[in-house]
């Protein structure tokens, strides 16, 4: 195995696959990054067994030669140190030579590193996919769906399937649902899918979804999502992202979403967010991190919180109020998460009672909603 | 106590005094920030008993009225939450009212916070100083002296006086010395001092000195340093910084500094730094974090490191070499700290033997030096 490669292309690719590499793992070879060079370019793979990221550096890109292959081959290098070395190498081009015992020499200008590599045959194989269960959507849309739901998953491993996000697909409409049973976030969008494709119960681990969001961060263009029984694959340009799926049926959440309310409030997203953010400074020192809203007919939402040993906060945000006056208390962090996920300038709040779940939605669209269960207070 | 104050001036001042406030302290009132308003402005004080920071917001500055005092007074507010509130308040001006039981109301536009304050009489008094032991220097010079010595203090509390930096003053020349007994850094500068002022054994705790560097970060102009028996005070514009001093005599370090060497090397600071930085990627996985230099007559420094389970690195940096060829090994982190502290483009390395301390100095000046004790290797 011998080739030369553009250092900047290598740095980018290594930093991407490193996102999947964990320093602590029960499978030692997974602390490594697998590298395979052939006539198409260099393939790098990182994995923590839950998720796997593979990136290809093509031989040529935009008329620039990125990889100059002399002899093909494959090796696994220790992930952390390899990625640090690549980042700090001098020069524009790295020479990479591996002998038949996987001893690897990386040479760039005056610097020469020798690393002990591992047998690539011991690295786990990538899952195989049939491409019959596949749909496509713009990367930006997928990222916004991830950002607007991921925070609502349960962080307790004991909650099993609730630590994941439900991805459902029906009649070309993709729905993401996440809930920890105290709050729920849902986002929908029309995507490009073959007619008749229905996906009922695909649950993506919250951590995988969040890594997917990060690795897509700078990417535009379309991505493909491809499914098998217990794995998913996301394909974007020269990137493959694999994640295992969570077992077990995801609960039916449609029935918990109220269809109408006693009180409807419209308010500036920014004003109510800043106000809740300030009130949270007091509530976080209290027992349950509770903030109270009092919606008043004259067109204000009073935001209030008190913590026994610290003090209290009170402010008013002007709003458009239709329906009954109402007071309700909620977890400050849940509200901040929901409000920060809203892209629109105005939100609509739909209240059904002091003790029943209420909805936060962007005022100008129906494809996103956040449900929060109020907290009973004295 | 009642006044109005510019929110931006308040935010700046609170963020400065907060640097001295610790969340965990055996003296509960020190988790607070003390505020005193009078006809001169608002004085804020934060302290963790080792160091104390006081900032004054003057009534007027640059033709702008910053503080509008109605009634004088003093209060202690919980530090962390007060500083968060100030940062997140809306509007440009904050109204601040304290009643006779120290209940404090902060009001700004639509937001109103009520905080439980504490009795300011319980807050420790500031140390008193006679101004006869005082010298002055530019803030930028003090910051560079701090930066070029502070990293070399011992981090082990058991080492007592070595956890501090020795500040000595003789014939108008200020010297900083720090050592953990494996390495030593020294920086000297001429400052403005009354004739005959001699300070022999003033030891500033490493943590205090580092906080002083941070709080001076954006300040230019001159600062005064004032001494008492066991305290120091640094005065800059509207800032007072107090630190206790460490007890006990600081060891005499002059005798450990070699006066001549067997080999003198001149090399680019940046090239040797980058090279050691890369070698450290390998050495940090070894037992003692050791890097080896081999200085060769033909004008190179070979930089080498090896770690049994990982691999090795070798590179050469071109240098001007006078004297014997020599090999020596050292702790990678000590070398990185020293090289990063050097401001000059070129360094001079003075080697006295494979097992005796060696010196790193800026090539073009004699006011700074870094000594490192080599490591014995197999």
XYZ file of C-alpha atoms in Angstrom:
756
model
C 0.000 0.000 0.000
C 1.633 3.203 -1.144
C 0.235 6.564 -2.227
C 0.495 10.316 -1.904
C -2.459 12.432 -0.804
C -3.414 16.088 -0.424
C -2.973 16.968 3.224
C -5.966 19.306 3.418
C -8.317 16.715 1.869
C -6.985 14.111 4.286
C -7.427 16.435 7.291
C -11.065 17.123 6.369
C -11.901 13.471 5.836
C -10.198 12.298 9.021
C -11.982 14.907 11.115
C -15.297 13.631 9.726
C -14.786 9.929 10.359
C -13.273 10.704 13.778
C -16.759 11.760 14.919
C -17.701 8.083 14.979
C -14.552 6.893 16.750
C -14.723 6.467 20.485
C -11.693 6.248 22.783
C -13.445 3.839 25.071
C -14.930 0.831 23.428
C -15.198 -2.838 24.192
C -13.948 -3.615 20.672
C -10.319 -2.409 20.571
C -10.040 -2.243 16.789
C -12.857 0.354 16.787
C -10.492 2.868 18.401
C -8.851 2.835 14.980
C -9.632 4.398 11.615
C -9.632 2.082 8.636
C -8.003 3.334 5.448
C -8.305 1.652 2.068
C -6.745 3.005 -1.104
C -7.618 1.860 -4.622
C -7.902 3.354 -8.099
C -10.970 5.390 -7.048
C -9.303 7.095 -4.121
C -8.883 6.734 -0.366
C -11.724 5.402 1.803
C -11.671 6.178 5.513
C -14.001 4.478 8.004
C -14.659 5.193 11.673
C -17.179 3.357 13.823
C -18.349 2.875 17.392
C -20.591 -0.064 16.452
C -23.757 2.062 16.950
C -22.828 4.339 14.094
C -20.309 4.208 11.298
C -19.035 7.000 9.075
C -17.256 6.404 5.804
C -15.747 9.166 3.684
C -14.130 8.847 0.267
C -11.397 11.163 -0.986
C -11.642 10.725 -4.753
C -8.543 10.457 -6.920
C -9.486 13.670 -8.707
C -11.823 16.515 -7.776
C -12.397 19.764 -9.673
C -9.411 19.069 -11.933
C -7.177 18.613 -8.902
C -5.380 15.361 -8.250
C -6.009 14.478 -4.599
C -4.704 10.913 -4.418
C -1.733 9.495 -6.348
C -1.972 5.747 -5.834
C 1.041 3.501 -6.446
C -0.071 0.246 -4.810
C -3.493 -0.604 -3.357
C -4.069 -1.785 0.179
C -5.759 -1.355 3.496
C -4.731 -0.700 7.110
C -6.250 0.297 10.469
C -4.440 3.110 12.333
C -4.962 4.251 15.953
C -7.723 6.889 15.560
C -6.886 9.650 17.980
C -3.167 9.880 17.327
C -3.573 9.455 13.577
C -6.044 12.316 13.426
C -3.795 14.570 15.572
C -0.799 13.793 13.369
C -2.656 14.537 10.160
C -3.812 17.874 11.573
C -0.305 18.924 12.551
C 1.729 17.647 9.611
C 3.622 20.298 7.651
C 3.435 20.583 3.865
C 0.682 20.098 1.281
C 1.152 16.443 0.434
C 1.565 13.357 2.584
C 3.359 10.202 1.484
C 1.783 7.120 2.996
C 3.499 3.717 2.891
C 2.337 0.526 4.620
C 4.411 -2.640 4.730
C 3.034 -6.192 4.881
C 2.963 -6.142 8.676
C 0.904 -2.897 8.643
C 3.788 -0.766 9.796
C 2.811 2.635 8.405
C 5.088 5.534 7.493
C 3.552 8.986 7.037
C 6.006 11.462 5.541
C 5.487 15.146 4.815
C 8.331 17.590 4.240
C 10.881 17.142 7.052
C 8.524 15.148 9.341
C 8.272 11.374 9.362
C 5.939 9.345 11.553
C 6.010 5.570 11.920
C 2.815 4.049 13.312
C 1.921 0.502 14.279
C -1.092 -0.390 12.147
C -3.573 -3.234 12.634
C -4.862 -5.931 10.323
C -7.816 -4.449 8.348
C -9.393 -7.901 8.082
C -10.277 -7.606 11.777
C -12.286 -4.436 11.193
C -16.070 -5.049 11.131
C -17.744 -5.151 7.710
C -20.182 -2.447 6.713
C -23.852 -3.454 6.731
C -25.318 -4.297 3.335
C -28.375 -2.529 1.924
C -30.850 -3.200 -0.849
C -31.802 0.118 -2.347
C -35.545 -0.602 -2.581
C -36.390 1.255 0.647
C -34.992 4.665 -0.143
C -36.094 8.292 -0.100
C -34.327 11.593 -0.717
C -34.462 15.093 0.712
C -32.342 18.265 0.776
C -29.593 18.182 3.370
C -30.749 21.513 4.852
C -34.247 20.144 5.389
C -32.928 17.006 7.082
C -30.717 19.114 9.362
C -33.632 21.313 10.386
C -35.825 18.254 11.082
C -33.028 16.838 13.241
C -32.506 20.115 15.097
C -36.220 20.563 15.779
C -36.815 17.135 17.289
C -33.578 15.658 18.657
C -33.590 17.575 21.958
C -36.886 15.961 23.033
C -35.667 12.349 23.230
C -35.304 10.701 26.609
C -31.747 10.729 27.896
C -32.374 7.781 30.213
C -31.169 4.551 28.633
C -33.832 2.778 30.682
C -36.514 4.350 28.473
C -35.436 2.190 25.538
C -37.194 3.225 22.367
C -37.837 6.761 23.692
C -34.087 7.488 23.496
C -34.587 7.496 19.742
C -36.470 9.586 17.191
C -39.302 7.969 15.243
C -38.920 8.467 11.477
C -42.196 7.682 9.689
C -42.866 7.826 5.980
C -46.287 7.729 4.384
C -47.455 8.957 0.985
C -44.275 10.913 0.449
C -44.541 12.660 3.805
C -41.729 12.187 6.307
C -42.514 12.675 10.006
C -40.015 12.883 12.893
C -41.371 12.418 16.436
C -39.390 12.569 19.675
C -40.736 12.434 23.214
C -39.493 11.731 26.723
C -43.162 11.519 27.896
C -43.019 15.009 29.485
C -42.740 16.803 26.154
C -42.956 15.918 22.499
C -41.638 17.478 19.302
C -42.855 16.656 15.805
C -41.683 17.851 12.421
C -43.046 16.894 9.009
C -41.961 17.463 5.415
C -42.667 16.217 1.915
C -39.720 14.343 0.472
C -38.890 12.486 -2.714
C -39.880 8.843 -2.378
C -41.010 6.032 -4.656
C -44.802 5.700 -4.775
C -46.148 3.343 -2.144
C -43.115 3.505 0.164
C -44.342 3.266 3.730
C -42.030 3.221 6.742
C -43.902 2.682 9.985
C -41.522 2.188 12.808
C -37.965 3.265 12.129
C -36.415 4.556 15.365
C -33.037 6.301 15.030
C -30.972 6.546 18.268
C -30.913 10.155 19.486
C -27.111 10.204 19.586
C -26.795 8.899 16.038
C -29.264 11.473 14.782
C -27.394 14.243 16.519
C -24.067 13.079 15.013
C -25.748 12.960 11.628
C -26.795 16.582 12.077
C -23.227 17.568 12.926
C -21.626 15.720 10.046
C -24.089 17.237 7.562
C -23.476 20.712 9.021
C -21.587 22.205 6.079
C -23.179 20.107 3.368
C -25.820 21.300 0.962
C -27.419 19.332 -1.860
C -29.586 16.234 -1.564
C -29.089 13.197 0.630
C -30.487 9.685 0.254
C -31.840 7.715 3.182
C -31.749 3.949 2.716
C -33.259 1.394 5.098
C -32.779 -2.209 6.011
C -34.369 -4.135 8.850
C -32.191 -2.850 11.711
C -29.889 -0.337 10.014
C -30.174 2.906 8.156
C -27.733 4.547 5.773
C -27.543 8.199 4.776
C -25.631 8.987 1.605
C -24.369 12.457 0.710
C -21.739 13.072 -1.962
C -18.650 11.217 -0.789
C -20.094 10.426 2.652
C -21.831 7.309 3.960
C -23.394 7.429 7.406
C -24.669 4.202 8.983
C -26.647 3.812 12.182
C -28.242 0.865 13.850
C -31.962 1.320 14.593
C -33.677 0.855 17.941
C -35.861 -2.209 18.527
C -39.421 -2.319 19.621
C -42.555 -0.426 18.611
C -42.590 3.327 19.166
C -45.729 4.383 21.095
C -48.616 5.968 19.212
C -48.349 9.659 20.055
C -51.127 11.070 17.864
C -53.756 10.791 20.563
C -51.856 13.006 23.017
C -51.761 15.983 20.657
C -54.732 18.300 21.370
C -56.800 19.207 18.321
C -58.237 22.460 19.642
C -57.779 24.661 22.675
C -59.516 26.962 25.126
C -57.022 29.761 24.606
C -54.917 30.771 21.632
C -51.977 33.116 22.067
C -49.779 34.694 19.411
C -46.502 36.189 20.529
C -43.077 37.184 19.218
C -40.753 34.161 19.416
C -37.765 36.278 20.342
C -39.518 38.267 23.075
C -41.033 35.274 24.824
C -37.780 33.290 24.465
C -35.682 36.048 26.050
C -38.216 36.465 28.799
C -38.305 32.723 29.614
C -34.509 32.658 29.400
C -34.303 35.363 32.091
C -36.936 33.722 34.273
C -34.931 30.478 34.053
C -32.111 32.223 35.931
C -34.361 32.153 38.986
C -36.213 28.893 38.348
C -33.050 26.802 37.995
C -32.303 27.480 41.663
C -35.748 26.227 42.633
C -36.805 22.629 43.150
C -38.380 21.741 39.814
C -37.046 24.484 37.518
C -40.608 25.806 37.169
C -41.785 28.924 35.348
C -45.369 30.135 35.410
C -47.221 31.835 32.570
C -50.374 33.832 33.194
C -52.204 34.672 29.991
C -54.366 37.788 30.335
C -57.250 38.959 28.201
C -55.812 42.473 27.832
C -53.073 40.955 25.701
C -50.110 39.999 27.843
C -48.331 36.867 28.951
C -46.967 37.331 32.466
C -43.792 35.313 33.016
C -43.064 34.559 36.644
C -40.727 32.436 38.692
C -39.652 32.318 42.317
C -37.032 30.339 44.259
C -37.222 30.393 48.014
C -33.658 31.322 48.925
C -32.908 33.502 45.937
C -35.777 35.747 44.927
C -38.225 36.109 42.093
C -38.740 37.506 38.625
C -41.781 38.974 36.926
C -42.173 40.359 33.451
C -44.832 40.862 30.812
C -44.716 40.113 27.121
C -47.398 41.643 24.905
C -49.416 39.080 22.974
C -52.587 38.524 21.004
C -54.896 36.484 23.239
C -58.108 34.686 22.164
C -60.137 32.693 24.677
C -60.095 32.188 28.426
C -57.533 33.671 30.808
C -55.289 30.925 32.109
C -52.295 30.196 34.333
C -49.979 27.260 33.925
C -46.548 26.153 35.085
C -43.924 24.214 33.164
C -40.308 23.077 33.150
C -38.141 25.999 32.039
C -35.677 23.875 30.075
C -38.412 22.166 28.046
C -39.787 25.567 27.066
C -36.352 26.944 26.148
C -35.613 23.876 24.006
C -38.918 24.232 22.162
C -38.694 28.006 21.636
C -35.096 27.781 20.394
C -36.153 25.164 17.848
C -38.764 27.462 16.262
C -37.622 29.127 13.029
C -40.538 31.555 12.691
C -40.731 35.103 14.072
C -44.044 34.430 15.768
C -45.387 31.440 17.639
C -48.896 30.299 18.344
C -49.573 28.790 21.756
C -52.598 26.545 22.139
C -53.709 26.059 25.750
C -56.266 23.454 26.778
C -56.220 23.849 30.571
C -53.861 24.428 33.482
C -53.119 20.712 33.810
C -53.384 19.418 30.240
C -50.667 19.384 27.558
C -50.256 22.569 25.531
C -48.803 23.241 22.094
C -46.157 25.630 20.769
C -46.183 26.028 16.993
C -44.706 28.421 14.468
C -47.539 30.877 13.736
C -47.190 30.660 9.965
C -46.901 26.924 9.319
C -48.290 23.604 10.447
C -45.369 21.248 9.847
C -43.817 21.620 13.295
C -45.171 21.398 16.820
C -43.866 21.135 20.363
C -46.044 19.746 23.139
C -45.276 20.312 26.808
C -47.031 18.718 29.796
C -47.615 21.322 32.548
C -46.346 20.838 36.092
C -48.733 20.761 39.030
C -47.720 23.463 41.547
C -48.936 24.346 45.006
C -29.953 52.573 48.403
C -31.389 53.601 45.061
C -29.787 54.424 41.721
C -29.905 53.901 37.971
C -26.931 52.564 36.065
C -25.816 51.946 32.479
C -26.398 48.269 31.784
C -23.313 47.808 29.587
C -21.005 49.393 32.193
C -22.579 47.182 34.860
C -22.172 44.043 32.733
C -18.462 44.743 32.163
C -17.762 45.457 35.821
C -19.665 42.418 37.084
C -17.858 40.116 34.686
C -14.532 41.416 36.030
C -15.237 41.017 39.742
C -16.883 37.636 39.078
C -13.404 36.276 38.251
C -12.634 36.392 41.977
C -15.912 34.835 43.111
C -15.933 31.122 43.755
C -19.074 28.993 43.961
C -17.533 26.758 46.570
C -16.126 28.509 49.570
C -16.071 27.933 53.268
C -17.168 31.538 53.790
C -20.737 31.711 52.408
C -20.824 35.504 52.018
C -17.889 35.242 49.561
C -20.225 33.588 47.023
C -21.703 37.075 46.798
C -20.691 40.301 45.076
C -20.649 43.411 47.235
C -22.073 46.592 45.717
C -21.678 50.050 47.237
C -23.048 53.198 45.630
C -22.060 56.742 46.639
C -21.549 60.114 44.967
C -18.439 58.798 43.137
C -20.147 55.865 41.510
C -20.771 52.155 42.069
C -18.080 49.956 43.640
C -18.294 46.201 43.064
C -16.159 43.707 44.997
C -15.623 39.978 44.520
C -13.293 37.819 46.585
C -12.315 34.234 47.327
C -10.163 35.249 50.321
C -6.932 34.484 48.370
C -7.622 37.242 45.902
C -10.015 40.154 45.747
C -11.058 42.270 42.780
C -12.715 45.669 43.125
C -14.002 47.677 40.179
C -15.479 51.171 40.232
C -18.042 52.404 37.743
C -17.648 56.181 37.970
C -20.645 58.506 37.978
C -19.474 60.054 34.708
C -17.074 58.867 32.036
C -16.279 60.540 28.709
C -19.193 62.978 29.138
C -21.587 60.075 29.665
C -23.533 59.692 32.874
C -23.113 56.077 33.972
C -24.576 56.167 37.486
C -27.530 58.278 38.662
C -27.479 57.999 42.438
C -30.553 58.857 44.502
C -29.641 57.344 47.880
C -26.339 55.814 48.953
C -25.971 52.333 50.358
C -24.426 48.923 50.181
C -25.585 45.316 49.682
C -24.199 41.846 48.952
C -25.969 39.906 46.151
C -25.564 36.210 45.236
C -22.688 36.319 42.737
C -23.493 33.774 40.062
C -27.169 34.586 39.627
C -26.607 38.344 39.858
C -24.012 38.209 37.114
C -26.254 36.045 34.886
C -29.169 38.419 35.402
C -27.146 41.504 34.560
C -25.912 39.858 31.358
C -29.418 38.959 30.212
C -31.354 42.066 31.235
C -33.056 43.952 28.390
C -32.683 47.718 27.900
C -29.831 50.189 28.389
C -30.412 51.274 31.976
C -31.068 49.322 35.152
C -32.934 50.677 38.144
C -31.564 49.251 41.386
C -33.426 49.644 44.678
C -32.478 48.034 48.002
C -34.706 48.195 51.091
C -33.510 48.195 54.695
C -33.598 44.406 54.868
C -31.375 44.172 51.716
C -34.232 43.005 49.506
C -33.047 44.171 46.105
C -35.149 45.019 43.055
C -33.444 45.205 39.639
C -35.724 46.679 36.979
C -34.991 47.156 33.301
C -37.697 47.718 30.698
C -40.393 45.039 31.188
C -38.243 42.776 33.390
C -38.152 42.949 37.173
C -36.015 40.771 39.431
C -36.266 40.628 43.197
C -33.218 39.182 44.952
C -32.514 38.377 48.589
C -29.471 40.422 49.500
C -27.122 39.993 52.456
C -25.841 42.402 55.086
C -22.737 44.149 53.644
C -21.313 44.538 57.158
C -20.597 40.799 57.088
C -18.411 41.109 53.999
C -14.649 41.044 54.767
C -12.829 44.396 54.774
C -10.221 45.130 52.132
C -6.603 45.012 53.309
C -4.999 48.396 54.033
C -1.810 49.567 52.356
C 0.769 52.250 52.981
C 1.954 53.488 49.625
C 5.663 53.587 50.497
C 6.441 50.237 48.872
C 5.217 50.880 45.353
C 6.472 50.586 41.798
C 4.884 51.088 38.396
C 5.093 49.466 34.985
C 3.122 49.322 31.734
C 0.241 46.864 31.823
C 1.475 45.130 28.631
C 4.879 44.507 30.189
C 3.342 43.067 33.345
C 1.127 40.778 31.263
C 4.093 39.501 29.265
C 6.115 38.881 32.453
C 3.155 36.936 33.851
C 2.702 34.912 30.676
C 6.394 34.039 30.421
C 6.764 32.706 33.966
C 3.411 31.558 35.357
C 3.348 28.163 33.622
C 6.524 27.037 35.437
C 5.137 27.101 38.989
C 4.551 23.847 40.804
C 0.933 22.720 40.709
C 1.308 20.556 43.784
C 0.045 22.358 46.884
C 2.547 20.308 48.888
C 5.379 22.292 47.307
C 4.379 25.397 49.269
C 6.304 28.423 48.118
C 7.042 26.869 44.695
C 3.341 27.184 43.796
C 4.021 30.915 43.596
C 6.104 33.250 41.456
C 8.947 35.158 43.095
C 8.775 38.904 42.395
C 12.083 40.593 43.229
C 12.948 44.253 42.910
C 16.436 45.705 43.084
C 17.819 48.964 41.707
C 14.757 49.547 39.577
C 14.925 46.079 38.030
C 11.975 43.724 38.518
C 12.602 39.967 38.255
C 9.995 37.189 38.094
C 11.155 33.629 38.817
C 9.029 30.465 38.748
C 10.190 26.889 39.142
C 8.780 23.489 39.988
C 12.353 22.152 40.412
C 12.294 20.381 37.008
C 12.244 23.644 35.045
C 12.597 27.308 35.746
C 11.509 30.470 33.949
C 12.851 33.942 34.636
C 11.899 37.314 33.210
C 13.382 40.709 34.039
C 12.472 44.299 33.212
C 13.298 47.835 34.306
C 10.344 49.524 35.960
C 9.585 52.838 37.597
C 10.387 52.662 41.295
C 11.501 55.052 44.042
C 15.272 55.013 44.511
C 16.389 52.463 47.054
C 13.265 50.301 46.895
C 14.318 46.688 47.380
C 11.873 43.799 47.505
C 13.563 40.521 48.300
C 11.043 37.839 48.840
C 7.579 38.590 47.562
C 5.921 35.370 46.371
C 2.633 35.751 44.462
C 0.443 32.615 44.319
C 0.460 31.180 40.782
C -3.337 31.243 40.572
C -3.536 34.890 41.649
C -0.912 35.877 39.111
C -2.745 34.058 36.353
C -6.040 35.771 37.285
C -4.220 39.093 37.286
C -3.042 38.380 33.749
C -6.610 37.634 32.664
C -8.136 40.694 34.260
C -5.499 42.972 32.727
C -6.042 41.338 29.316
C -7.702 44.274 27.565
C -6.079 47.033 29.588
C -3.271 49.233 28.389
C -1.599 52.092 30.266
C 0.389 51.874 33.485
C -0.332 49.895 36.613
C 0.924 50.419 40.152
C 2.043 47.537 42.357
C 1.822 48.227 46.090
C 3.100 45.940 48.825
C 2.419 45.267 52.466
C 3.774 42.466 54.607
C 1.557 39.649 53.384
C -0.573 41.272 50.670
C -0.073 42.941 47.331
C -2.306 45.321 45.471
C -2.293 46.129 41.755
C -4.041 49.334 40.706
C -5.073 50.072 37.130
C -7.563 52.816 36.261
C -10.784 51.890 38.021
C -9.548 48.440 39.059
C -8.016 47.238 42.310
C -6.606 43.721 42.473
C -5.536 42.275 45.836
C -3.739 39.025 46.482
C -2.331 37.452 49.600
C 1.355 36.522 49.347
C 2.897 33.128 50.097
C 4.928 32.628 53.267
C 8.437 31.388 53.599
C 11.679 32.128 51.817
C 11.858 31.365 48.103
C 14.934 29.236 47.285
C 17.985 30.901 45.741
C 17.849 29.879 42.095
C 20.770 31.866 40.695
C 23.272 29.074 41.237
C 21.337 26.573 39.071
C 21.483 28.776 35.989
C 24.500 27.798 33.847
C 26.739 30.705 32.852
C 28.280 29.124 29.754
C 27.776 26.005 27.688
C 29.477 23.349 25.619
C 27.125 23.834 22.685
C 25.205 26.831 21.421
C 22.348 26.389 18.983
C 20.350 29.048 17.157
C 17.099 27.981 15.574
C 13.774 29.385 14.364
C 11.332 29.455 17.284
C 8.386 28.550 15.082
C 10.103 25.638 13.328
C 11.400 24.001 16.478
C 8.089 24.612 18.279
C 6.040 22.969 15.512
C 8.449 20.092 15.378
C 8.334 19.480 19.153
C 4.549 19.862 19.018
C 4.336 17.031 16.482
C 6.799 14.834 18.357
C 4.654 15.321 21.475
C 1.827 13.479 19.706
C 3.931 10.340 20.040
C 5.674 11.085 23.349
C 2.439 11.683 25.267
C 1.561 8.019 24.773
C 4.914 6.967 26.229
C 5.753 6.627 29.895
C 7.459 9.933 30.674
C 6.374 12.120 27.746
C 9.995 12.234 26.560
C 11.378 13.823 23.408
C 15.023 13.518 22.367
C 17.077 16.180 20.601
C 20.276 15.314 18.799
C 22.291 18.384 17.874
C 24.580 17.755 14.884
C 27.602 19.723 13.718
C 26.338 19.936 10.147
C 23.643 22.269 11.422
C 20.521 20.317 12.348
C 18.544 19.467 15.445
C 17.045 15.989 15.103
C 13.777 15.692 16.992
C 12.835 12.150 17.909
C 10.294 10.342 20.040
C 9.060 6.773 20.290
C 6.286 5.068 22.259
C 6.293 1.311 22.433
C 2.734 0.516 21.403
C 2.210 3.405 19.021
C 5.234 4.136 16.867
C 7.817 6.839 16.443
C 8.549 10.207 14.888
C 11.730 11.683 13.479
C 12.355 15.059 11.929
C 15.148 17.530 11.405
C 15.185 21.270 11.945
C 18.026 23.264 10.432
C 20.023 25.261 12.966
C 23.276 27.114 13.533
C 25.376 24.896 15.817
C 28.560 25.934 17.681
C 30.384 23.451 19.897
C 30.119 19.733 20.614
C 27.513 17.399 19.148
C 25.126 16.353 21.865
C 21.974 14.299 22.576
C 19.554 14.972 25.370
C 16.031 14.033 26.388
C 13.407 16.175 28.088
C 9.764 16.405 29.047
C 7.765 17.441 25.970
C 5.326 19.621 27.883
C 8.076 21.636 29.597
C 9.633 22.363 26.228
C 6.301 23.332 24.640
C 5.541 25.686 27.551
C 8.941 27.358 27.235
C 8.900 27.685 23.444
C 5.355 29.084 23.442
C 6.428 31.734 25.955
C 9.192 33.063 23.700
C 8.278 36.236 21.801
C 11.309 36.320 19.496
C 11.591 34.737 16.046
C 14.789 32.946 16.953
C 15.923 31.184 20.103
C 19.353 30.390 21.440
C 19.792 27.044 23.162
C 22.716 26.656 25.563
C 23.627 23.024 26.287
C 26.014 22.051 29.060
C 25.825 18.242 28.885
C 23.358 15.410 28.341
C 22.409 15.317 32.019
C 22.779 18.945 33.133
C 20.203 21.734 32.902
C 20.019 23.605 29.596
C 18.758 27.053 28.672
C 16.280 28.348 26.099
C 16.518 32.111 25.487
C 15.264 34.548 22.904
C 18.240 35.008 20.565
C 18.047 38.803 20.551
C 17.639 39.668 24.231
C 18.830 38.671 27.653
C 15.845 39.520 29.840
C 14.141 36.124 29.576
C 15.311 32.565 30.045
C 13.841 29.113 30.451
C 15.812 26.330 32.078
C 14.905 22.659 31.689
C 16.432 19.706 33.520
C 16.994 16.793 31.108
C 15.543 13.341 31.722
C 17.801 10.317 32.072
C 16.779 7.705 29.503
C 17.825 4.141 28.947
